[in-house]
Coordinates of C-alpha atoms and ligand atoms in Angstrom, one line a residue:
M5 CA 17.4 -11.1 -4.4
S6 CA 16.6 -10.1 -7.9
D7 CA 15.2 -12.0 -10.8
V8 CA 16.6 -9.5 -13.2
K9 CA 19.3 -11.5 -15.0
V10 CA 21.8 -10.2 -17.4
S11 CA 22.0 -12.1 -20.7
E12 CA 25.2 -12.7 -22.6
E13 CA 24.8 -9.6 -24.7
G14 CA 24.9 -7.7 -21.5
K15 CA 21.3 -6.7 -21.8
K16 CA 18.8 -7.2 -19.1
S17 CA 16.6 -10.2 -19.7
L18 CA 12.9 -9.9 -19.1
N19 CA 11.3 -10.1 -15.7
F20 CA 8.4 -12.5 -15.3
I21 CA 5.8 -9.8 -15.8
E22 CA 7.4 -8.7 -19.1
S23 CA 7.5 -12.3 -20.2
I24 CA 3.8 -12.7 -19.6
V25 CA 3.0 -9.4 -21.5
E26 CA 5.2 -10.5 -24.4
K27 CA 3.5 -13.9 -24.6
D28 CA 0.1 -12.2 -24.6
L29 CA 1.2 -9.9 -27.4
T30 CA 2.6 -12.8 -29.4
E31 CA -0.7 -14.6 -29.0
G32 CA -2.5 -11.5 -30.1
K33 CA -4.6 -11.2 -26.9
N34 CA -6.7 -8.0 -26.5
S35 CA -6.0 -6.9 -30.0
K36 CA -2.3 -6.6 -29.1
R37 CA -3.0 -3.7 -26.8
V38 CA -1.1 -3.0 -23.5
Q39 CA -2.9 -0.9 -20.9
T40 CA -2.0 -0.8 -17.2
R41 CA -3.1 1.4 -14.3
F42 CA -1.6 2.5 -11.0
P43 CA -4.5 2.2 -8.5
P44 CA -3.7 4.0 -5.2
E45 CA -6.3 4.4 -2.5
P46 CA -6.2 8.1 -1.6
N47 CA -5.9 7.4 2.1
G48 CA -2.3 8.3 2.7
Y49 CA 0.9 9.4 1.1
L50 CA 2.8 7.1 -1.3
H51 CA 5.8 5.2 0.1
I52 CA 8.7 3.4 -1.4
G53 CA 6.6 0.3 -1.8
H54 CA 4.3 2.2 -4.1
A55 CA 7.3 3.4 -6.1
K56 CA 7.9 -0.3 -6.9
A57 CA 4.3 -0.7 -8.2
I58 CA 4.6 2.6 -10.1
C59 CA 7.8 1.6 -11.8
I60 CA 6.2 -1.7 -13.1
D61 CA 2.8 -0.2 -14.0
F62 CA 4.2 2.7 -15.9
G63 CA 7.3 0.8 -17.0
I64 CA 5.3 -1.9 -18.7
A65 CA 3.2 0.6 -20.6
E66 CA 6.3 2.5 -21.7
R67 CA 8.1 -0.6 -22.8
Y68 CA 5.3 -2.0 -24.9
N69 CA 3.9 1.3 -26.4
G70 CA 0.8 1.1 -24.2
V71 CA -0.8 3.5 -21.8
C72 CA -0.9 3.7 -18.1
N73 CA -3.7 5.5 -16.3
L74 CA -3.8 6.8 -12.8
R75 CA -6.9 5.4 -11.0
F76 CA -7.8 6.5 -7.5
D77 CA -9.4 3.6 -5.8
D78 CA -11.8 5.8 -3.8
T79 CA -14.4 3.3 -2.5
N80 CA -14.1 4.1 1.2
P81 CA -15.0 7.7 1.8
V82 CA -14.2 7.5 5.6
K83 CA -10.4 7.4 5.1
E84 CA -10.0 9.3 1.9
D85 CA -9.1 12.9 1.2
V86 CA -8.2 15.3 -1.7
E87 CA -5.0 16.1 0.2
Y88 CA -3.9 12.6 -0.6
V89 CA -5.0 12.8 -4.2
D90 CA -2.8 15.8 -4.8
S91 CA 0.2 14.4 -3.1
I92 CA 0.0 11.1 -5.1
K93 CA 0.0 13.0 -8.4
E94 CA 3.0 15.1 -7.3
D95 CA 5.0 12.0 -6.2
I96 CA 4.3 10.1 -9.5
Q97 CA 5.5 13.1 -11.5
W98 CA 8.6 13.5 -9.3
L99 CA 9.5 9.9 -10.0
G100 CA 9.4 10.9 -13.7
F101 CA 6.3 9.1 -14.9
H102 CA 3.3 10.4 -16.9
W103 CA -0.2 9.0 -16.8
N104 CA -2.5 9.0 -19.8
E105 CA -5.7 9.8 -17.9
I106 CA -6.8 10.2 -14.4
Y107 CA -9.8 8.0 -13.4
Y108 CA -11.6 7.4 -10.1
A109 CA -13.4 4.2 -9.1
S110 CA -16.2 6.6 -8.0
D111 CA -16.6 7.4 -11.8
Y112 CA -18.0 3.9 -12.0
F113 CA -20.4 4.0 -9.0
Q114 CA -23.4 4.0 -11.4
Q115 CA -22.0 1.2 -13.6
L116 CA -21.1 -0.8 -10.5
W117 CA -24.6 -0.3 -9.1
D118 CA -26.2 -1.4 -12.4
F119 CA -24.0 -4.5 -12.4
A120 CA -25.0 -5.3 -8.8
V121 CA -28.7 -4.9 -9.7
K122 CA -28.1 -7.3 -12.7
L123 CA -26.6 -9.9 -10.4
I124 CA -29.5 -9.6 -7.9
K125 CA -32.0 -10.0 -10.8
E126 CA -30.2 -13.1 -12.0
G127 CA -30.3 -14.6 -8.5
K128 CA -26.5 -14.1 -8.0
A129 CA -26.6 -11.6 -5.2
Y130 CA -28.8 -11.1 -2.1
I131 CA -29.2 -8.7 0.8
D132 CA -28.1 -10.3 4.1
E133 CA -29.5 -8.7 7.3
Q134 CA -27.3 -10.7 9.7
S135 CA -24.6 -8.9 11.8
A136 CA -21.0 -8.8 10.6
E137 CA -20.1 -11.2 13.5
T138 CA -22.6 -13.8 12.5
I139 CA -21.6 -13.6 8.9
A140 CA -17.9 -14.0 9.9
A141 CA -18.8 -17.0 12.2
Q142 CA -20.6 -18.7 9.3
K143 CA -17.6 -18.4 7.0
G144 CA -16.1 -21.8 8.0
T145 CA -12.5 -22.6 7.6
P146 CA -10.5 -23.6 4.5
T147 CA -11.1 -27.3 5.3
Q148 CA -14.7 -26.8 6.6
A149 CA -17.6 -25.5 4.5
G150 CA -19.4 -22.4 5.6
V151 CA -23.0 -22.1 6.7
E152 CA -25.5 -20.6 4.3
S153 CA -27.2 -17.4 5.5
P154 CA -31.0 -17.7 6.2
Y155 CA -31.4 -14.8 3.8
R156 CA -29.6 -16.5 0.9
N157 CA -32.7 -17.6 -0.9
R158 CA -34.9 -14.7 -0.1
P159 CA -37.1 -13.4 -3.0
I160 CA -35.2 -11.4 -5.7
E161 CA -37.8 -8.5 -5.4
E162 CA -37.0 -8.2 -1.7
S163 CA -33.3 -7.9 -2.2
L164 CA -33.8 -5.3 -5.0
D165 CA -36.1 -3.2 -2.8
L166 CA -33.7 -3.4 0.2
F167 CA -30.7 -2.6 -2.0
K168 CA -32.4 0.6 -3.2
R169 CA -33.4 1.6 0.3
M170 CA -29.9 0.9 1.5
N171 CA -28.6 3.5 -0.9
E172 CA -31.3 6.0 0.0
G173 CA -30.0 6.2 3.5
E174 CA -33.0 4.5 5.2
F175 CA -30.8 2.1 7.2
E176 CA -27.9 2.5 9.6
E177 CA -24.4 1.4 8.8
G178 CA -24.0 -2.4 9.3
R179 CA -27.7 -3.0 9.3
M180 CA -27.5 -5.0 6.1
I181 CA -25.1 -5.8 3.2
L182 CA -25.2 -7.1 -0.3
R183 CA -23.5 -10.4 -0.9
A184 CA -22.7 -12.3 -4.1
K185 CA -24.3 -15.7 -4.0
I186 CA -21.4 -18.0 -5.1
D187 CA -20.4 -21.1 -3.1
M188 CA -20.3 -21.4 0.7
A189 CA -18.3 -24.6 0.4
S190 CA -15.7 -23.3 -2.0
S191 CA -12.1 -24.1 -1.1
N192 CA -11.4 -20.4 -1.9
M193 CA -12.7 -18.5 1.1
H194 CA -13.2 -15.4 -1.1
F195 CA -16.0 -17.4 -3.0
R196 CA -18.0 -18.0 0.2
D197 CA -20.7 -15.4 -0.7
P198 CA -18.4 -12.3 -0.5
I199 CA -19.7 -9.0 0.7
I200 CA -19.9 -6.7 -2.3
Y201 CA -21.8 -3.6 -1.0
R202 CA -22.0 -1.9 2.4
I203 CA -23.6 1.2 3.9
I204 CA -21.4 4.2 4.6
K205 CA -23.0 7.4 5.7
H206 CA -19.8 9.5 5.6
P207 CA -19.7 12.0 2.7
H208 CA -17.4 11.1 -0.2
H209 CA -14.7 13.6 -1.3
R210 CA -16.0 13.5 -4.9
T211 CA -19.6 12.3 -4.9
G212 CA -20.7 14.0 -1.6
T213 CA -23.9 12.3 -0.3
D214 CA -25.1 10.9 -3.6
W215 CA -24.4 7.3 -2.5
K216 CA -24.8 5.5 0.8
A217 CA -24.1 2.1 -0.5
Y218 CA -20.4 1.6 -1.5
P219 CA -18.8 -1.3 -3.4
M220 CA -16.1 -3.4 -1.7
Y221 CA -12.6 -3.6 -3.2
D222 CA -13.3 -6.9 -4.8
F223 CA -16.4 -5.6 -6.5
A224 CA -14.8 -2.4 -7.7
H225 CA -11.2 -3.2 -8.7
G226 CA -11.6 -5.7 -11.5
Q227 CA -14.7 -4.1 -12.8
S228 CA -12.9 -0.7 -13.0
D229 CA -10.1 -2.4 -14.9
F230 CA -12.7 -3.8 -17.3
F231 CA -14.6 -0.5 -17.8
E232 CA -11.3 1.2 -18.6
G233 CA -10.0 -1.4 -20.9
V234 CA -7.0 -2.4 -18.8
T235 CA -5.2 -5.4 -20.2
H236 CA -2.7 -6.2 -17.4
S237 CA -3.7 -5.4 -13.9
I238 CA -0.5 -5.7 -11.9
C239 CA -0.7 -5.8 -8.1
T240 CA 1.0 -7.3 -5.1
L241 CA 1.0 -11.0 -4.0
E242 CA -1.6 -10.7 -1.3
F243 CA -4.2 -10.4 -4.1
E244 CA -3.3 -13.7 -5.6
V245 CA -6.0 -15.4 -3.6
H246 CA -8.5 -12.8 -4.8
R247 CA -7.8 -13.5 -8.5
P248 CA -10.4 -16.2 -9.0
L249 CA -13.0 -13.8 -7.7
Y250 CA -11.6 -11.1 -10.0
D251 CA -12.0 -13.5 -12.9
Y252 CA -15.5 -14.6 -11.8
F253 CA -16.8 -11.0 -11.9
I254 CA -15.1 -10.4 -15.3
D255 CA -16.9 -13.5 -16.6
E256 CA -20.2 -12.1 -15.4
L257 CA -19.4 -8.7 -17.1
K258 CA -17.8 -9.5 -20.4
E259 CA -19.9 -9.7 -23.5
D260 CA -17.5 -11.4 -25.9
D261 CA -14.1 -13.1 -26.0
N262 CA -12.2 -10.2 -27.6
Y263 CA -11.2 -8.5 -24.4
R264 CA -10.5 -9.4 -20.8
P265 CA -8.1 -7.9 -18.2
R266 CA -5.7 -10.2 -16.4
Q267 CA -4.3 -9.8 -12.9
I268 CA -0.6 -10.4 -12.3
E269 CA 0.9 -10.4 -8.8
F270 CA 4.5 -9.6 -7.7
N271 CA 6.2 -9.4 -4.3
R272 CA 5.7 -6.4 -2.1
L273 CA 8.6 -4.3 -1.2
N274 CA 9.5 -4.4 2.5
L275 CA 12.5 -2.5 3.8
T276 CA 14.5 -3.1 7.0
Y277 CA 14.2 -0.7 10.0
T278 CA 10.9 0.9 8.8
V279 CA 7.2 0.1 8.3
M280 CA 5.4 0.3 5.0
S281 CA 1.7 0.2 6.0
K282 CA -0.2 3.4 5.5
R283 CA -2.1 2.8 8.7
K284 CA 1.1 2.7 10.7
L285 CA 2.6 5.7 8.8
L286 CA -0.5 7.6 9.5
Q287 CA -0.2 6.7 13.2
L288 CA 3.4 8.1 13.3
V289 CA 2.1 11.4 11.8
K290 CA -1.0 11.6 14.0
E291 CA 0.8 10.9 17.2
G292 CA 3.5 13.5 16.3
L293 CA 6.2 10.8 16.4
V294 CA 7.5 12.3 13.2
N295 CA 7.1 15.8 11.8
G296 CA 4.6 15.0 9.1
W297 CA 4.3 12.7 6.1
D298 CA 7.4 14.4 4.6
D299 CA 9.6 14.0 7.6
P300 CA 13.0 12.9 6.2
R301 CA 12.9 9.7 8.4
M302 CA 9.7 8.5 6.7
P303 CA 9.8 5.9 4.0
T304 CA 7.4 8.0 2.0
I305 CA 8.3 9.4 -1.4
C306 CA 7.9 13.0 -0.1
G307 CA 10.0 12.1 2.9
F308 CA 12.8 10.8 0.7
R309 CA 12.5 13.8 -1.6
R310 CA 12.9 16.1 1.4
R311 CA 15.8 14.1 2.8
G312 CA 17.6 14.5 -0.5
Y313 CA 17.1 11.1 -2.2
T314 CA 16.9 11.6 -6.0
S315 CA 14.2 10.1 -8.1
Q316 CA 16.9 8.5 -10.2
S317 CA 18.4 6.7 -7.1
V318 CA 14.9 5.5 -6.1
R319 CA 14.4 4.1 -9.6
N320 CA 17.8 2.5 -9.8
F321 CA 17.1 0.8 -6.5
I322 CA 13.8 -0.6 -7.7
D323 CA 15.5 -1.8 -10.8
K324 CA 18.1 -3.6 -8.8
I325 CA 15.7 -5.4 -6.5
G326 CA 13.5 -6.6 -9.4
Y327 CA 10.1 -8.3 -9.4
T328 CA 9.6 -11.9 -8.1
K329 CA 6.9 -14.2 -6.7
Y330 CA 8.5 -14.4 -3.3
D331 CA 8.0 -12.0 -0.4
G332 CA 11.1 -10.9 1.5
I333 CA 12.7 -7.9 3.1
I334 CA 15.3 -5.7 1.5
D335 CA 18.2 -4.2 3.4
V336 CA 17.8 -0.4 3.5
A337 CA 21.6 -0.3 3.0
L338 CA 20.9 -1.2 -0.6
L339 CA 18.7 1.8 -1.1
E340 CA 21.3 4.0 0.6
H341 CA 23.9 2.6 -1.7
A342 CA 21.8 3.6 -4.7
V343 CA 21.5 7.1 -3.2
R344 CA 25.2 7.5 -2.7
E345 CA 25.9 6.2 -6.1
D346 CA 23.8 8.9 -7.8
L347 CA 24.7 11.8 -5.5
N348 CA 28.4 11.0 -6.0
K349 CA 27.8 11.8 -9.7
I350 CA 25.9 15.0 -9.2
A351 CA 26.5 16.6 -5.8
P352 CA 29.0 19.5 -5.6
R353 CA 31.7 19.1 -2.9
V354 CA 31.6 21.9 -0.3
S355 CA 33.0 22.4 3.2
A356 CA 31.0 22.5 6.3
V357 CA 32.0 22.0 9.9
I358 CA 29.2 20.6 12.0
N359 CA 30.8 20.6 15.4
P360 CA 33.2 23.5 15.2
V361 CA 36.2 24.5 17.2
K362 CA 38.5 27.4 16.3
L363 CA 41.9 26.8 14.7
I364 CA 44.3 29.8 14.6
I365 CA 47.2 29.7 12.1
T366 CA 49.5 31.8 14.2
N367 CA 52.1 32.5 11.5
Y368 CA 49.5 33.5 8.9
P369 CA 49.2 37.3 8.5
E370 CA 46.3 38.9 10.3
G371 CA 43.7 40.4 7.9
Q372 CA 45.0 38.4 4.9
V373 CA 42.5 36.4 2.9
E374 CA 43.2 34.0 0.0
M375 CA 40.6 32.7 -2.3
L376 CA 41.4 29.1 -3.1
E377 CA 40.0 27.3 -6.0
T378 CA 38.3 23.9 -5.3
V379 CA 36.9 21.4 -7.8
N380 CA 33.1 21.0 -7.5
N381 CA 33.1 17.4 -8.4
P382 CA 36.2 15.2 -9.1
E383 CA 33.8 12.7 -10.7
D384 CA 32.6 15.3 -13.2
L385 CA 35.1 18.0 -14.1
S386 CA 32.5 19.7 -16.3
A387 CA 30.8 20.8 -13.0
G388 CA 33.6 23.4 -12.7
T389 CA 35.2 24.9 -9.6
H390 CA 34.3 27.4 -6.9
E391 CA 36.4 29.5 -4.5
I392 CA 36.7 29.1 -0.8
A393 CA 38.2 31.8 1.5
F394 CA 41.3 30.9 3.6
S395 CA 42.3 33.1 6.5
R396 CA 44.1 33.1 9.8
E397 CA 41.1 32.0 11.9
L398 CA 39.4 28.8 10.8
Y399 CA 36.9 26.3 12.2
I400 CA 37.6 22.6 12.2
E401 CA 35.7 19.6 13.6
R402 CA 36.1 19.1 17.3
E403 CA 36.6 15.4 16.7
D404 CA 39.6 16.2 14.4
F405 CA 41.7 17.3 17.4
M406 CA 43.1 15.4 20.3
E407 CA 45.6 16.7 22.8
D408 CA 46.9 13.3 23.8
A409 CA 46.4 11.2 20.7
P410 CA 47.2 7.6 20.2
K411 CA 49.7 6.7 17.6
K412 CA 47.3 6.0 14.8
F413 CA 45.4 9.3 15.2
F414 CA 46.3 11.0 11.9
R415 CA 44.4 14.2 12.5
M416 CA 45.3 17.2 14.5
T417 CA 47.5 16.8 17.6
P418 CA 50.4 18.8 18.9
G419 CA 53.6 18.2 16.9
Q420 CA 51.9 16.5 14.0
E421 CA 51.4 17.8 10.4
V422 CA 48.1 17.5 8.6
R423 CA 46.8 18.9 5.3
L424 CA 44.0 21.4 5.3
K425 CA 42.0 20.4 2.3
S426 CA 42.8 22.4 -0.8
S427 CA 45.1 24.7 1.1
Y428 CA 48.3 24.2 3.2
I429 CA 50.0 21.7 5.4
V430 CA 49.9 22.9 9.0
K431 CA 51.6 21.7 12.2
C432 CA 49.7 21.8 15.4
T433 CA 51.5 23.7 18.2
G434 CA 49.0 23.5 21.1
C435 CA 45.6 24.5 22.3
K436 CA 43.8 26.7 24.9
K437 CA 41.2 25.4 27.4
D438 CA 38.6 27.1 29.5
E439 CA 38.1 26.6 33.2
N440 CA 36.1 23.4 32.6
G441 CA 38.9 21.9 30.6
E442 CA 37.0 22.3 27.3
I443 CA 39.2 23.1 24.3
V444 CA 38.3 26.6 23.0
E445 CA 41.2 27.3 20.5
I446 CA 43.7 25.2 18.7
Y447 CA 47.0 26.6 17.4
A448 CA 49.0 25.7 14.3
E449 CA 51.6 27.0 11.9
F450 CA 51.3 26.8 8.2
D451 CA 54.1 26.1 5.7
P452 CA 53.7 28.6 2.8
M453 CA 55.5 26.3 0.4
T454 CA 52.8 23.6 0.7
K455 CA 49.8 25.3 -0.9
S456 CA 47.8 22.7 -3.0
G457 CA 49.4 22.5 -6.4
M458 CA 52.9 23.7 -5.2
P459 CA 55.9 21.3 -5.6
D460 CA 56.2 20.9 -1.8
S461 CA 52.5 20.0 -1.6
N462 CA 53.5 16.4 -2.4
R463 CA 55.0 15.8 1.0
K464 CA 53.6 12.6 2.6
I465 CA 51.0 13.6 5.1
K466 CA 48.6 11.0 6.5
G467 CA 45.6 13.2 7.4
T468 CA 43.5 15.7 5.4
L469 CA 41.0 17.8 7.3
H470 CA 38.1 20.0 6.1
W471 CA 37.7 23.5 7.5
V472 CA 36.0 26.8 6.9
S473 CA 37.2 30.3 7.5
A474 CA 35.7 31.8 10.7
A475 CA 34.9 35.2 9.3
H476 CA 33.7 34.0 5.9
S477 CA 31.6 31.0 6.7
L478 CA 27.9 31.1 7.5
P479 CA 26.0 29.8 10.4
A480 CA 23.7 26.8 9.7
E481 CA 21.6 24.2 11.3
V482 CA 22.2 20.6 10.4
R483 CA 19.8 17.7 10.9
L484 CA 21.2 14.2 11.1
Y485 CA 19.0 11.2 10.7
D486 CA 19.2 7.6 11.8
R487 CA 16.9 4.6 11.4
L488 CA 13.4 5.4 12.5
F489 CA 13.1 1.9 14.1
M490 CA 15.6 -0.1 16.1
A491 CA 14.1 -3.4 15.1
E492 CA 15.2 -4.8 11.7
N493 CA 11.6 -5.8 10.8
P494 CA 9.3 -3.8 13.2
S495 CA 6.1 -5.4 11.6
E496 CA 7.3 -8.8 12.8
E497 CA 7.7 -7.8 16.4
K498 CA 4.1 -8.6 17.2
D499 CA 4.5 -8.9 21.0
K500 CA 6.1 -5.5 21.3
D501 CA 4.4 -2.1 21.3
F502 CA 5.2 -0.1 18.1
H503 CA 6.4 2.8 20.3
E504 CA 9.0 0.7 22.1
L505 CA 10.6 -0.2 18.7
L506 CA 11.2 3.5 17.7
N507 CA 14.8 4.7 17.7
P508 CA 14.9 7.5 20.3
D509 CA 18.0 8.9 18.5
S510 CA 16.6 9.0 15.0
L511 CA 16.9 12.8 14.8
T512 CA 19.9 14.9 16.0
V513 CA 19.7 18.7 15.4
L514 CA 23.0 20.6 15.4
R515 CA 22.4 24.3 15.7
N516 CA 26.0 25.8 15.6
C517 CA 27.3 24.5 12.4
R518 CA 29.4 26.6 9.9
V519 CA 29.2 26.2 6.2
E520 CA 31.3 27.8 3.5
A521 CA 30.0 31.1 1.9
E522 CA 29.2 29.4 -1.4
L523 CA 26.2 27.8 0.2
A524 CA 24.4 31.2 0.5
K525 CA 23.4 30.4 -3.1
A526 CA 21.8 27.1 -2.3
K527 CA 18.1 26.6 -3.2
P528 CA 15.8 24.2 -1.3
Y529 CA 16.4 20.5 -2.2
D530 CA 19.8 21.3 -3.8
H531 CA 22.3 18.4 -3.1
F532 CA 25.8 18.8 -1.8
Q533 CA 28.6 16.6 -0.5
F534 CA 29.9 18.1 2.7
Q535 CA 33.5 16.8 2.5
R536 CA 34.1 13.9 4.8
L537 CA 30.6 14.1 6.4
G538 CA 28.2 12.8 3.8
Y539 CA 25.6 14.0 1.3
F540 CA 23.3 16.8 2.4
N541 CA 20.5 18.9 0.9
L542 CA 19.0 22.3 1.8
D543 CA 15.8 21.8 3.7
P544 CA 12.7 23.9 2.6
D545 CA 12.5 25.1 6.2
S546 CA 15.5 27.4 5.4
K547 CA 14.9 31.1 5.3
E548 CA 17.0 34.1 4.3
G549 CA 19.9 34.1 6.8
K550 CA 18.9 30.7 8.3
L551 CA 20.3 27.8 6.4
I552 CA 19.1 24.3 7.3
F553 CA 20.6 21.2 5.9
N554 CA 19.5 17.5 6.1
R555 CA 22.0 14.8 6.0
T556 CA 20.7 12.6 3.2
V557 CA 23.1 9.8 3.8
S558 CA 26.6 9.4 5.3
L559 CA 29.6 8.6 3.1
K560 CA 29.9 5.2 4.7
D561 CA 27.3 3.0 6.2
T562 CA 27.8 3.6 9.9
W563 CA 24.9 1.3 10.9
T564 CA 26.5 -1.8 9.2
K565 CA 29.7 -1.2 11.3
V566 CA 27.7 -1.1 14.5
K567 CA 26.0 -4.3 13.5
D568 CA 29.2 -6.1 12.6
K569 CA 30.7 -5.2 16.0
S570 CA 27.9 -6.6 18.0
Ligands
LIG627 P1 -1.1 -0.2 2.6 O1 -1.3 -1.6 2.9 O2 0.2 0.4 3.0 O3 -2.3 0.7 3.0 P2 -2.1 -0.5 0.0 O4 -1.7 -1.7 -0.7 O5 -3.5 -0.5 0.6 O6 -1.0 -0.1 1.0 P3 -2.8 1.1 -2.2 O7 -3.0 2.6 -2.3 O8 -4.0 0.3 -2.3 O9 -2.0 0.8 -0.9 O10 -1.7 0.6 -3.3 C1 -1.7 1.0 -4.6 C2 -0.8 0.0 -5.4 O11 0.5 -0.1 -4.8 C3 -1.4 -1.4 -5.3 O12 -1.3 -2.0 -6.6 C4 -0.5 -2.1 -4.3 O13 -0.4 -3.5 -4.6 C5 0.8 -1.4 -4.5 N1 1.6 -1.5 -3.3 C6 1.3 -1.1 -2.0 N2 2.3 -1.3 -1.2 C7 3.3 -1.9 -1.9 C8 4.6 -2.4 -1.5 N3 5.0 -2.4 -0.3 N4 5.3 -2.9 -2.5 C9 4.9 -3.0 -3.8 N5 3.7 -2.5 -4.2 C10 2.9 -2.0 -3.2
LIG628 MG1 -5.0 -1.3 -1.0

């Protein structure tokens, strides 16, 4: 899965991108400079796939004392917006990276225009007035040469004049385009006179209506790298076939041999049970299938943050999967594993009952309250302790009681002893039901000699249950999440409608939960382990007197169990 190998000294060996960079440095390329960029298009929120790109773009710069800039690839005004620009900046910072400068491809619109004019003047670009369909039909196939456009050899002056008028808004969108004149018979389809400029009338979020002719990705990306002084332009594998064109335009631009950027491609991150295309994520948001980009079920960085994933766990995960030249799909269980591993170290342990039923300790004095000390984190004793109130009336989980229990039910059932976490051993004596047969109260007796820490507390008891005091606990809402999609790889299910693949039970809201009083102090995004239930965080929707928690991840992978059974 990963190409990150551990060498004998126990140090990580280089990934293939680091090897390339080190070789370039050894050979003295680009005056031994390292400069990278992270180039998002501001047309959506960042997802976990982008985090993988961010980690290598910024990581390479950090490792080789170089710089990494943030560059917004804003060449398509129709889909772009400042809302996305702001969210992208926030997410990169949350991941713990720092850019050197912020650039925009739109900063280079004039330079790109001048370069296009230069190519026209040299007979290397021309205005094509054919329809998009005709141009596509003339492209040929990888084994069959394309057909040259009848406009291919039109006079240079004509192309120059039309290009100018294209940008002045004289023509409708699609009426004509600018194409590079390269080779209609090339075995690389991207060389068959690629489109480099098109007309877009929609105002741009930065340049307004200054431009009506906009460069295509292939005519903006490499050139932007060049204008900025990027040395290593790292991107995903689908751009490998674009690399010859990237190099072609750099050759046309560069004035000497002292500097040229190089493109390096790595495998995209795909995760099971989710989608990673911005177009599909936008569709989920627009159709209200999720509650916004930061819905905790979304694979977006802001969704993960809201759900309670830590930036450290996301970075550890990316580190584990590594960078290769082969596309594949990573089991989301690996990401969840990284989340658990990190939260286990940092999350205070607290008590919460999400499906409460009352437990009355009949031999415990009415009105008596004991404050019991509990360890915040057994993995980190420096995290200290806090107190939890114990009293005669408690809540436990409904699932922790059975009236007629099978032999191996080690939880609460009449006649059996269980330990109440951090407090006493109690023996169940019975229960009360309402007219529908629903259990409304459970009864037990406690043994005062078994308080945690007392000599008798060592008695062998098979089950330990979590609980909260009825009078001292606080009401809370708890949101439980499951996979957003039922299909392991939804993007592969081409014959099925996207909607059919959604998991109808991806969100469960529990409104009658009880949490221990300590949680009144919780701040939005704070992490906790609810004993026996999983890791949770306080949702920013919480208000004074209304606590809302998200389940970040369960303690064990329930989904894997389901899969193993089937
Ligand atoms: P989408 O196809 O979802 O719209 P994109 O590739 O168009 O994504 P960009 O904003 O252009 O999104 O991506 C910025 C950078 O992030 C690019 O270098 C791109 O290669 C990288 N990137 C995007 N998706 C992934 C992914 N799933 N795994 C790794 N890197 C990714
Ligand atoms: Mg893109």
